[in-house]
Amino acid sequence: MQFMLVGFSDLPNLQEFLFAVFFIVYIIILIGNFLIIVVSSMDPALRKPMYFFLAHFSSLEICYVSVTIPRILYNIETQNRCISVMSCATQLCFFLIFGTTESLLLAIMAYDRYVAICNPLHYILIINPTKCTHLAVFSWLSGIPVQIGVTCQIFSLHFCSSNKIDHFFCDVTPILKLACGDTSVQELCVYVVVTVVAELPFILVLASYSKIMVTLLRLPTAKGRAKAFSTCSSHLMVVILFYGSGTVTYMRPKSMHSPGTDKLLSLFYTIVTRCSIL
């Protein structure tokens, strides 16, 4: 009826240090993103599509880290690493939903920058308030039915070998390792979903930035190129960290997975990426 999150229990002498690090990082992410939301909503000069999407992205970051870090802090503080099957399924489902939202939102933000830089005269017409709202709603809602289905498929399996999840939160790969019987259908489902909700948006992001780079190189002044590139550089860094670590985590063959590597990659796309935004 319950699993046990192994987490960082193999580092007994670093428990207090890890608690302090995760707590400080969590507070910084919460405060930083909350300030971005407040400033972008209150300052009339920032009521532009770019800042509209940035406010949604900051709201998403608060939700995303709140799925994992509070549980990590609780496990370290209490040393009670047990989690019920229902709580584990709920954590995984929200983690996948917010991951899908982030993937789509990053692609939308790249499209916004593409239109602003490559087609500036029609920017207001193309990226109008109505379209901004529709794109934001699409990014938040489209992953819900898909990821609920993935979660139900994973937790329809029987778990009989062990109840120890060698991870610091309920993630797909370590849970599938505990299942008895054939998991090829579930693994194929994960590959297909990751391809649709992560790889395709990543291709759109790369295509957008390829067009942006070509346009930037055609600008007559170095100052103009630097100004345009500065609006894209932080977004591009987040894109590389998020899609890169996420792709390696979920698209690797099963034989190449190891608990240590999975934890390290998960830290990148769940926590390090959030800090790089700020």
PDB file of C-alpha atoms in Angstrom:
ATOM      1  CA  MET A   1       0.000   0.000   0.000  1.00  0.00           C
ATOM      2  CA  GLN A   2       3.004   2.323   0.167  1.00  0.00           C
ATOM      3  CA  PHE A   3       6.436   2.960  -1.316  1.00  0.00           C
ATOM      4  CA  MET A   4       9.620   4.199   0.288  1.00  0.00           C
ATOM      5  CA  LEU A   5      11.574   7.037  -1.357  1.00  0.00           C
ATOM      6  CA  VAL A   6      15.264   6.262  -0.900  1.00  0.00           C
ATOM      7  CA  GLY A   7      16.210   9.817  -1.866  1.00  0.00           C
ATOM      8  CA  PHE A   8      19.538  10.904  -0.379  1.00  0.00           C
ATOM      9  CA  SER A   9      19.555   8.419   2.496  1.00  0.00           C
ATOM     10  CA  ASP A  10      22.910   7.100   1.242  1.00  0.00           C
ATOM     11  CA  LEU A  11      24.428  10.416   2.418  1.00  0.00           C
ATOM     12  CA  PRO A  12      23.664  10.302   6.177  1.00  0.00           C
ATOM     13  CA  ASN A  13      26.302  12.868   7.128  1.00  0.00           C
ATOM     14  CA  LEU A  14      24.923  15.452   4.702  1.00  0.00           C
ATOM     15  CA  GLN A  15      21.249  15.419   5.694  1.00  0.00           C
ATOM     16  CA  GLU A  16      21.292  18.803   7.470  1.00  0.00           C
ATOM     17  CA  PHE A  17      23.318  20.380   4.676  1.00  0.00           C
ATOM     18  CA  LEU A  18      20.959  19.003   2.004  1.00  0.00           C
ATOM     19  CA  PHE A  19      17.928  20.246   3.942  1.00  0.00           C
ATOM     20  CA  ALA A  20      19.417  23.749   4.150  1.00  0.00           C
ATOM     21  CA  VAL A  21      20.324  23.793   0.447  1.00  0.00           C
ATOM     22  CA  PHE A  22      16.910  22.613  -0.748  1.00  0.00           C
ATOM     23  CA  PHE A  23      15.092  24.949   1.654  1.00  0.00           C
ATOM     24  CA  ILE A  24      17.090  28.011   0.534  1.00  0.00           C
ATOM     25  CA  VAL A  25      16.687  27.122  -3.147  1.00  0.00           C
ATOM     26  CA  TYR A  26      12.931  26.626  -2.662  1.00  0.00           C
ATOM     27  CA  ILE A  27      12.512  30.004  -0.947  1.00  0.00           C
ATOM     28  CA  ILE A  28      14.582  31.773  -3.619  1.00  0.00           C
ATOM     29  CA  ILE A  29      12.512  30.208  -6.411  1.00  0.00           C
ATOM     30  CA  LEU A  30       9.221  31.107  -4.702  1.00  0.00           C
ATOM     31  CA  ILE A  31      10.193  34.714  -3.937  1.00  0.00           C
ATOM     32  CA  GLY A  32      11.906  35.325  -7.291  1.00  0.00           C
ATOM     33  CA  ASN A  33       9.021  34.030  -9.379  1.00  0.00           C
ATOM     34  CA  PHE A  34       6.419  35.740  -7.201  1.00  0.00           C
ATOM     35  CA  LEU A  35       8.203  39.063  -7.727  1.00  0.00           C
ATOM     36  CA  ILE A  36       8.266  38.485 -11.489  1.00  0.00           C
ATOM     37  CA  ILE A  37       4.494  37.880 -11.457  1.00  0.00           C
ATOM     38  CA  VAL A  38       3.804  40.987  -9.350  1.00  0.00           C
ATOM     39  CA  VAL A  39       6.078  43.317 -11.323  1.00  0.00           C
ATOM     40  CA  SER A  40       4.895  42.139 -14.751  1.00  0.00           C
ATOM     41  CA  SER A  41       1.244  42.543 -13.734  1.00  0.00           C
ATOM     42  CA  MET A  42       1.590  45.943 -12.033  1.00  0.00           C
ATOM     43  CA  ASP A  43       3.966  47.792 -14.369  1.00  0.00           C
ATOM     44  CA  PRO A  44       2.056  49.146 -17.422  1.00  0.00           C
ATOM     45  CA  ALA A  45       5.286  49.171 -19.455  1.00  0.00           C
ATOM     46  CA  LEU A  46       5.529  45.378 -19.074  1.00  0.00           C
ATOM     47  CA  ARG A  47       2.042  44.572 -20.307  1.00  0.00           C
ATOM     48  CA  LYS A  48       3.375  42.951 -23.441  1.00  0.00           C
ATOM     49  CA  PRO A  49       3.028  39.368 -24.743  1.00  0.00           C
ATOM     50  CA  MET A  50       6.594  38.480 -23.722  1.00  0.00           C
ATOM     51  CA  TYR A  51       5.952  39.421 -20.090  1.00  0.00           C
ATOM     52  CA  PHE A  52       2.480  37.875 -20.175  1.00  0.00           C
ATOM     53  CA  PHE A  53       4.050  34.511 -21.016  1.00  0.00           C
ATOM     54  CA  LEU A  54       6.863  35.124 -18.522  1.00  0.00           C
ATOM     55  CA  ALA A  55       4.293  35.623 -15.740  1.00  0.00           C
ATOM     56  CA  HIS A  56       2.642  32.329 -16.688  1.00  0.00           C
ATOM     57  CA  PHE A  57       6.051  30.678 -16.768  1.00  0.00           C
ATOM     58  CA  SER A  58       6.845  31.995 -13.270  1.00  0.00           C
ATOM     59  CA  SER A  59       3.497  30.683 -11.988  1.00  0.00           C
ATOM     60  CA  LEU A  60       4.347  27.320 -13.509  1.00  0.00           C
ATOM     61  CA  GLU A  61       7.774  27.291 -11.841  1.00  0.00           C
ATOM     62  CA  ILE A  62       6.156  27.804  -8.437  1.00  0.00           C
ATOM     63  CA  CYS A  63       3.794  24.880  -9.102  1.00  0.00           C
ATOM     64  CA  TYR A  64       6.540  22.675 -10.526  1.00  0.00           C
ATOM     65  CA  VAL A  65       8.987  22.936  -7.630  1.00  0.00           C
ATOM     66  CA  SER A  66       6.144  22.644  -5.112  1.00  0.00           C
ATOM     67  CA  VAL A  67       5.443  19.138  -6.417  1.00  0.00           C
ATOM     68  CA  THR A  68       8.893  17.835  -5.469  1.00  0.00           C
ATOM     69  CA  ILE A  69      10.870  20.012  -3.037  1.00  0.00           C
ATOM     70  CA  PRO A  70       8.404  20.054  -0.078  1.00  0.00           C
ATOM     71  CA  ARG A  71       8.375  16.254  -0.152  1.00  0.00           C
ATOM     72  CA  ILE A  72      12.188  16.187  -0.224  1.00  0.00           C
ATOM     73  CA  LEU A  73      12.316  18.533   2.778  1.00  0.00           C
ATOM     74  CA  TYR A  74       9.753  16.432   4.657  1.00  0.00           C
ATOM     75  CA  ASN A  75      11.661  13.204   4.021  1.00  0.00           C
ATOM     76  CA  ILE A  76      14.978  14.704   5.148  1.00  0.00           C
ATOM     77  CA  GLU A  77      13.536  16.428   8.228  1.00  0.00           C
ATOM     78  CA  THR A  78      11.446  13.510   9.537  1.00  0.00           C
ATOM     79  CA  GLN A  79      13.494  10.659   8.051  1.00  0.00           C
ATOM     80  CA  ASN A  80      10.100   9.129   7.251  1.00  0.00           C
ATOM     81  CA  ARG A  81      10.503   8.187   3.609  1.00  0.00           C
ATOM     82  CA  CYS A  82       7.234   6.288   3.206  1.00  0.00           C
ATOM     83  CA  ILE A  83       4.682   7.537   0.676  1.00  0.00           C
ATOM     84  CA  SER A  84       1.317   5.956  -0.107  1.00  0.00           C
ATOM     85  CA  VAL A  85       0.612   4.613  -3.569  1.00  0.00           C
ATOM     86  CA  MET A  86      -2.094   7.255  -4.086  1.00  0.00           C
ATOM     87  CA  SER A  87       0.230  10.094  -2.990  1.00  0.00           C
ATOM     88  CA  CYS A  88       2.957   8.744  -5.252  1.00  0.00           C
ATOM     89  CA  ALA A  89       0.574   8.548  -8.217  1.00  0.00           C
ATOM     90  CA  THR A  90      -0.683  12.080  -7.510  1.00  0.00           C
ATOM     91  CA  GLN A  91       2.855  13.463  -7.324  1.00  0.00           C
ATOM     92  CA  LEU A  92       3.841  11.753 -10.578  1.00  0.00           C
ATOM     93  CA  CYS A  93       0.692  12.936 -12.364  1.00  0.00           C
ATOM     94  CA  PHE A  94       1.156  16.596 -11.391  1.00  0.00           C
ATOM     95  CA  PHE A  95       4.863  16.385 -12.183  1.00  0.00           C
ATOM     96  CA  LEU A  96       4.118  15.113 -15.701  1.00  0.00           C
ATOM     97  CA  ILE A  97       1.318  17.649 -16.269  1.00  0.00           C
ATOM     98  CA  PHE A  98       3.502  20.598 -15.259  1.00  0.00           C
ATOM     99  CA  GLY A  99       6.382  19.180 -17.308  1.00  0.00           C
ATOM    100  CA  THR A 100       4.125  19.100 -20.365  1.00  0.00           C
ATOM    101  CA  THR A 101       2.972  22.655 -19.662  1.00  0.00           C
ATOM    102  CA  GLU A 102       6.573  23.857 -19.414  1.00  0.00           C
ATOM    103  CA  SER A 103       7.538  22.160 -22.671  1.00  0.00           C
ATOM    104  CA  LEU A 104       4.641  23.766 -24.541  1.00  0.00           C
ATOM    105  CA  LEU A 105       5.126  27.152 -22.880  1.00  0.00           C
ATOM    106  CA  LEU A 106       8.819  27.227 -23.835  1.00  0.00           C
ATOM    107  CA  ALA A 107       7.848  26.531 -27.448  1.00  0.00           C
ATOM    108  CA  ILE A 108       5.213  29.301 -27.336  1.00  0.00           C
ATOM    109  CA  MET A 109       7.741  31.764 -25.881  1.00  0.00           C
ATOM    110  CA  ALA A 110      10.208  30.868 -28.647  1.00  0.00           C
ATOM    111  CA  TYR A 111       7.481  31.496 -31.240  1.00  0.00           C
ATOM    112  CA  ASP A 112       6.760  34.866 -29.586  1.00  0.00           C
ATOM    113  CA  ARG A 113      10.433  35.884 -29.885  1.00  0.00           C
ATOM    114  CA  TYR A 114      10.529  34.629 -33.484  1.00  0.00           C
ATOM    115  CA  VAL A 115       7.599  36.838 -34.495  1.00  0.00           C
ATOM    116  CA  ALA A 116       8.948  39.838 -32.530  1.00  0.00           C
ATOM    117  CA  ILE A 117      12.408  39.676 -34.161  1.00  0.00           C
ATOM    118  CA  CYS A 118      11.702  38.212 -37.585  1.00  0.00           C
ATOM    119  CA  ASN A 119       8.334  39.832 -38.282  1.00  0.00           C
ATOM    120  CA  PRO A 120       8.180  42.940 -36.055  1.00  0.00           C
ATOM    121  CA  LEU A 121       5.759  44.954 -38.209  1.00  0.00           C
ATOM    122  CA  HIS A 122       3.038  42.331 -37.810  1.00  0.00           C
ATOM    123  CA  TYR A 123       3.887  41.392 -34.212  1.00  0.00           C
ATOM    124  CA  ILE A 124       0.916  43.161 -32.600  1.00  0.00           C
ATOM    125  CA  LEU A 125      -1.484  41.634 -35.122  1.00  0.00           C
ATOM    126  CA  ILE A 126      -0.128  38.076 -34.842  1.00  0.00           C
ATOM    127  CA  ILE A 127       0.522  37.956 -31.087  1.00  0.00           C
ATOM    128  CA  ASN A 128      -2.628  39.758 -29.966  1.00  0.00           C
ATOM    129  CA  PRO A 129      -4.140  39.504 -26.434  1.00  0.00           C
ATOM    130  CA  THR A 130      -6.761  36.959 -27.488  1.00  0.00           C
ATOM    131  CA  LYS A 131      -4.182  34.664 -29.065  1.00  0.00           C
ATOM    132  CA  CYS A 132      -1.925  35.034 -25.997  1.00  0.00           C
ATOM    133  CA  THR A 133      -4.761  33.880 -23.746  1.00  0.00           C
ATOM    134  CA  HIS A 134      -5.612  30.931 -26.015  1.00  0.00           C
ATOM    135  CA  LEU A 135      -1.973  29.815 -26.187  1.00  0.00           C
ATOM    136  CA  ALA A 136      -1.555  30.072 -22.406  1.00  0.00           C
ATOM    137  CA  VAL A 137      -4.740  28.073 -21.742  1.00  0.00           C
ATOM    138  CA  PHE A 138      -3.651  25.466 -24.304  1.00  0.00           C
ATOM    139  CA  SER A 139      -0.268  25.014 -22.603  1.00  0.00           C
ATOM    140  CA  TRP A 140      -1.865  24.598 -19.152  1.00  0.00           C
ATOM    141  CA  LEU A 141      -4.697  22.229 -20.088  1.00  0.00           C
ATOM    142  CA  SER A 142      -3.538  20.102 -23.022  1.00  0.00           C
ATOM    143  CA  GLY A 143      -1.281  17.843 -20.948  1.00  0.00           C
ATOM    144  CA  ILE A 144      -3.886  16.959 -18.306  1.00  0.00           C
ATOM    145  CA  PRO A 145      -5.783  14.115 -20.090  1.00  0.00           C
ATOM    146  CA  VAL A 146      -2.601  12.700 -21.620  1.00  0.00           C
ATOM    147  CA  GLN A 147      -0.609  12.536 -18.398  1.00  0.00           C
ATOM    148  CA  ILE A 148      -3.544  11.246 -16.335  1.00  0.00           C
ATOM    149  CA  GLY A 149      -3.714   8.390 -18.841  1.00  0.00           C
ATOM    150  CA  VAL A 150       0.039   7.734 -18.555  1.00  0.00           C
ATOM    151  CA  THR A 151      -0.153   7.738 -14.744  1.00  0.00           C
ATOM    152  CA  CYS A 152      -3.099   5.327 -14.732  1.00  0.00           C
ATOM    153  CA  GLN A 153      -1.229   2.984 -17.077  1.00  0.00           C
ATOM    154  CA  ILE A 154       1.860   2.963 -14.876  1.00  0.00           C
ATOM    155  CA  PHE A 155      -0.030   2.381 -11.631  1.00  0.00           C
ATOM    156  CA  SER A 156      -2.188  -0.344 -13.160  1.00  0.00           C
ATOM    157  CA  LEU A 157       0.922  -2.543 -12.972  1.00  0.00           C
ATOM    158  CA  HIS A 158       1.560  -4.962 -10.121  1.00  0.00           C
ATOM    159  CA  PHE A 159       4.501  -4.150  -7.834  1.00  0.00           C
ATOM    160  CA  CYS A 160       5.871  -7.222  -6.134  1.00  0.00           C
ATOM    161  CA  SER A 161       9.691  -7.136  -6.145  1.00  0.00           C
ATOM    162  CA  SER A 162      10.327  -4.203  -3.799  1.00  0.00           C
ATOM    163  CA  ASN A 163       8.695  -1.047  -2.500  1.00  0.00           C
ATOM    164  CA  LYS A 164      11.883   1.063  -2.471  1.00  0.00           C
ATOM    165  CA  ILE A 165      11.926   3.831  -5.095  1.00  0.00           C
ATOM    166  CA  ASP A 166      15.580   4.737  -5.612  1.00  0.00           C
ATOM    167  CA  HIS A 167      14.840   8.397  -6.250  1.00  0.00           C
ATOM    168  CA  PHE A 168      13.933  11.575  -4.343  1.00  0.00           C
ATOM    169  CA  PHE A 169      10.416  11.750  -5.856  1.00  0.00           C
ATOM    170  CA  CYS A 170       8.011   9.485  -7.716  1.00  0.00           C
ATOM    171  CA  ASP A 171       9.278   9.461 -11.299  1.00  0.00           C
ATOM    172  CA  VAL A 172       8.450   7.185 -14.214  1.00  0.00           C
ATOM    173  CA  THR A 173      11.662   5.173 -14.595  1.00  0.00           C
ATOM    174  CA  PRO A 174      12.266   4.166 -10.936  1.00  0.00           C
ATOM    175  CA  ILE A 175       8.601   3.189 -10.546  1.00  0.00           C
ATOM    176  CA  LEU A 176       8.645   1.002 -13.660  1.00  0.00           C
ATOM    177  CA  LYS A 177      11.709  -0.776 -12.249  1.00  0.00           C
ATOM    178  CA  LEU A 178       9.600  -2.025  -9.327  1.00  0.00           C
ATOM    179  CA  ALA A 179       6.914  -3.576 -11.530  1.00  0.00           C
ATOM    180  CA  CYS A 180       6.761  -7.300 -12.056  1.00  0.00           C
ATOM    181  CA  GLY A 181       5.932  -8.677 -15.445  1.00  0.00           C
ATOM    182  CA  ASP A 182       6.231  -7.060 -18.854  1.00  0.00           C
ATOM    183  CA  THR A 183       6.359  -3.244 -18.859  1.00  0.00           C
ATOM    184  CA  SER A 184       7.056  -2.807 -22.591  1.00  0.00           C
ATOM    185  CA  VAL A 185       3.602  -1.316 -23.278  1.00  0.00           C
ATOM    186  CA  GLN A 186       4.046   1.311 -20.558  1.00  0.00           C
ATOM    187  CA  GLU A 187       7.576   2.099 -21.731  1.00  0.00           C
ATOM    188  CA  LEU A 188       6.385   2.511 -25.329  1.00  0.00           C
ATOM    189  CA  CYS A 189       3.601   4.775 -24.117  1.00  0.00           C
ATOM    190  CA  VAL A 190       6.136   6.953 -22.266  1.00  0.00           C
ATOM    191  CA  TYR A 191       8.367   7.184 -25.366  1.00  0.00           C
ATOM    192  CA  VAL A 192       5.432   8.206 -27.570  1.00  0.00           C
ATOM    193  CA  VAL A 193       4.163  10.812 -25.111  1.00  0.00           C
ATOM    194  CA  VAL A 194       7.653  12.282 -24.573  1.00  0.00           C
ATOM    195  CA  THR A 195       8.121  12.501 -28.343  1.00  0.00           C
ATOM    196  CA  VAL A 196       4.842  14.378 -28.782  1.00  0.00           C
ATOM    197  CA  VAL A 197       4.947  16.723 -25.767  1.00  0.00           C
ATOM    198  CA  ALA A 198       8.711  17.320 -25.571  1.00  0.00           C
ATOM    199  CA  GLU A 199      10.584  16.439 -28.760  1.00  0.00           C
ATOM    200  CA  LEU A 200       8.160  18.125 -31.178  1.00  0.00           C
ATOM    201  CA  PRO A 201       8.087  21.390 -29.173  1.00  0.00           C
ATOM    202  CA  PHE A 202      11.886  21.199 -28.948  1.00  0.00           C
ATOM    203  CA  ILE A 203      12.092  20.985 -32.749  1.00  0.00           C
ATOM    204  CA  LEU A 204       9.805  24.033 -33.001  1.00  0.00           C
ATOM    205  CA  VAL A 205      12.061  25.909 -30.562  1.00  0.00           C
ATOM    206  CA  LEU A 206      15.168  25.022 -32.598  1.00  0.00           C
ATOM    207  CA  ALA A 207      13.447  26.085 -35.816  1.00  0.00           C
ATOM    208  CA  SER A 208      12.401  29.403 -34.236  1.00  0.00           C
ATOM    209  CA  TYR A 209      15.892  30.145 -32.963  1.00  0.00           C
ATOM    210  CA  SER A 210      17.466  29.172 -36.272  1.00  0.00           C
ATOM    211  CA  LYS A 211      15.302  31.800 -37.975  1.00  0.00           C
ATOM    212  CA  ILE A 212      16.109  34.284 -35.203  1.00  0.00           C
ATOM    213  CA  MET A 213      19.872  33.760 -35.591  1.00  0.00           C
ATOM    214  CA  VAL A 214      19.671  34.272 -39.359  1.00  0.00           C
ATOM    215  CA  THR A 215      17.708  37.507 -38.805  1.00  0.00           C
ATOM    216  CA  LEU A 216      20.130  38.742 -36.139  1.00  0.00           C
ATOM    217  CA  LEU A 217      23.115  38.245 -38.423  1.00  0.00           C
ATOM    218  CA  ARG A 218      21.405  40.454 -41.004  1.00  0.00           C
ATOM    219  CA  LEU A 219      20.965  43.391 -38.610  1.00  0.00           C
ATOM    220  CA  PRO A 220      23.122  46.349 -39.671  1.00  0.00           C
ATOM    221  CA  THR A 221      24.517  47.275 -36.238  1.00  0.00           C
ATOM    222  CA  ALA A 222      26.242  45.271 -33.532  1.00  0.00           C
ATOM    223  CA  LYS A 223      24.210  47.142 -30.902  1.00  0.00           C
ATOM    224  CA  GLY A 224      20.967  45.976 -32.489  1.00  0.00           C
ATOM    225  CA  ARG A 225      22.194  42.374 -32.603  1.00  0.00           C
ATOM    226  CA  ALA A 226      23.278  42.493 -28.950  1.00  0.00           C
ATOM    227  CA  LYS A 227      19.942  43.936 -27.814  1.00  0.00           C
ATOM    228  CA  ALA A 228      17.922  41.341 -29.708  1.00  0.00           C
ATOM    229  CA  PHE A 229      20.117  38.475 -28.543  1.00  0.00           C
ATOM    230  CA  SER A 230      19.894  39.590 -24.881  1.00  0.00           C
ATOM    231  CA  THR A 231      16.119  39.038 -24.926  1.00  0.00           C
ATOM    232  CA  CYS A 232      16.606  35.441 -26.080  1.00  0.00           C
ATOM    233  CA  SER A 233      19.757  34.242 -24.294  1.00  0.00           C
ATOM    234  CA  SER A 234      18.184  33.418 -20.902  1.00  0.00           C
ATOM    235  CA  HIS A 235      15.263  31.641 -22.580  1.00  0.00           C
ATOM    236  CA  LEU A 236      17.682  29.660 -24.756  1.00  0.00           C
ATOM    237  CA  MET A 237      19.656  28.565 -21.676  1.00  0.00           C
ATOM    238  CA  VAL A 238      16.488  27.264 -20.001  1.00  0.00           C
ATOM    239  CA  VAL A 239      15.514  25.467 -23.215  1.00  0.00           C
ATOM    240  CA  ILE A 240      18.861  23.670 -23.450  1.00  0.00           C
ATOM    241  CA  LEU A 241      18.863  22.627 -19.784  1.00  0.00           C
ATOM    242  CA  PHE A 242      15.219  21.520 -19.704  1.00  0.00           C
ATOM    243  CA  TYR A 243      14.918  19.691 -23.020  1.00  0.00           C
ATOM    244  CA  GLY A 244      18.472  18.316 -22.874  1.00  0.00           C
ATOM    245  CA  SER A 245      18.265  16.734 -19.426  1.00  0.00           C
ATOM    246  CA  GLY A 246      14.640  15.674 -19.923  1.00  0.00           C
ATOM    247  CA  THR A 247      15.378  13.970 -23.238  1.00  0.00           C
ATOM    248  CA  VAL A 248      18.374  12.089 -21.857  1.00  0.00           C
ATOM    249  CA  THR A 249      16.312  10.978 -18.845  1.00  0.00           C
ATOM    250  CA  TYR A 250      13.235   9.640 -20.625  1.00  0.00           C
ATOM    251  CA  MET A 251      14.530   8.657 -24.068  1.00  0.00           C
ATOM    252  CA  ARG A 252      17.521   6.573 -23.002  1.00  0.00           C
ATOM    253  CA  PRO A 253      17.314   2.774 -23.381  1.00  0.00           C
ATOM    254  CA  LYS A 254      16.333   0.983 -20.169  1.00  0.00           C
ATOM    255  CA  SER A 255      19.757  -0.698 -19.963  1.00  0.00           C
ATOM    256  CA  MET A 256      21.499   2.673 -19.662  1.00  0.00           C
ATOM    257  CA  HIS A 257      19.539   3.857 -16.608  1.00  0.00           C
ATOM    258  CA  SER A 258      21.242   4.031 -13.235  1.00  0.00           C
ATOM    259  CA  PRO A 259      19.859   5.539  -9.996  1.00  0.00           C
ATOM    260  CA  GLY A 260      22.761   7.970  -9.565  1.00  0.00           C
ATOM    261  CA  THR A 261      22.552   9.338 -13.108  1.00  0.00           C
ATOM    262  CA  ASP A 262      18.752   9.562 -12.961  1.00  0.00           C
ATOM    263  CA  LYS A 263      18.896  11.597  -9.734  1.00  0.00           C
ATOM    264  CA  LEU A 264      21.503  13.946 -11.163  1.00  0.00           C
ATOM    265  CA  LEU A 265      19.539  14.555 -14.371  1.00  0.00           C
ATOM    266  CA  SER A 266      16.328  15.021 -12.395  1.00  0.00           C
ATOM    267  CA  LEU A 267      18.017  17.675 -10.256  1.00  0.00           C
ATOM    268  CA  PHE A 268      18.869  19.527 -13.460  1.00  0.00           C
ATOM    269  CA  TYR A 269      15.403  19.678 -14.995  1.00  0.00           C
ATOM    270  CA  THR A 270      13.458  20.012 -11.723  1.00  0.00           C
ATOM    271  CA  ILE A 271      15.604  22.466  -9.731  1.00  0.00           C
ATOM    272  CA  VAL A 272      18.736  23.769 -11.532  1.00  0.00           C
ATOM    273  CA  THR A 273      16.693  24.920 -14.521  1.00  0.00           C
ATOM    274  CA  ARG A 274      14.416  26.944 -12.217  1.00  0.00           C
ATOM    275  CA  CYS A 275      17.399  28.711 -10.636  1.00  0.00           C
ATOM    276  CA  SER A 276      18.910  29.584 -14.019  1.00  0.00           C
ATOM    277  CA  ILE A 277      15.736  31.524 -14.914  1.00  0.00           C
ATOM    278  CA  LEU A 278      16.254  33.841 -11.947  1.00  0.00           C
TER     279      LEU A 278
END
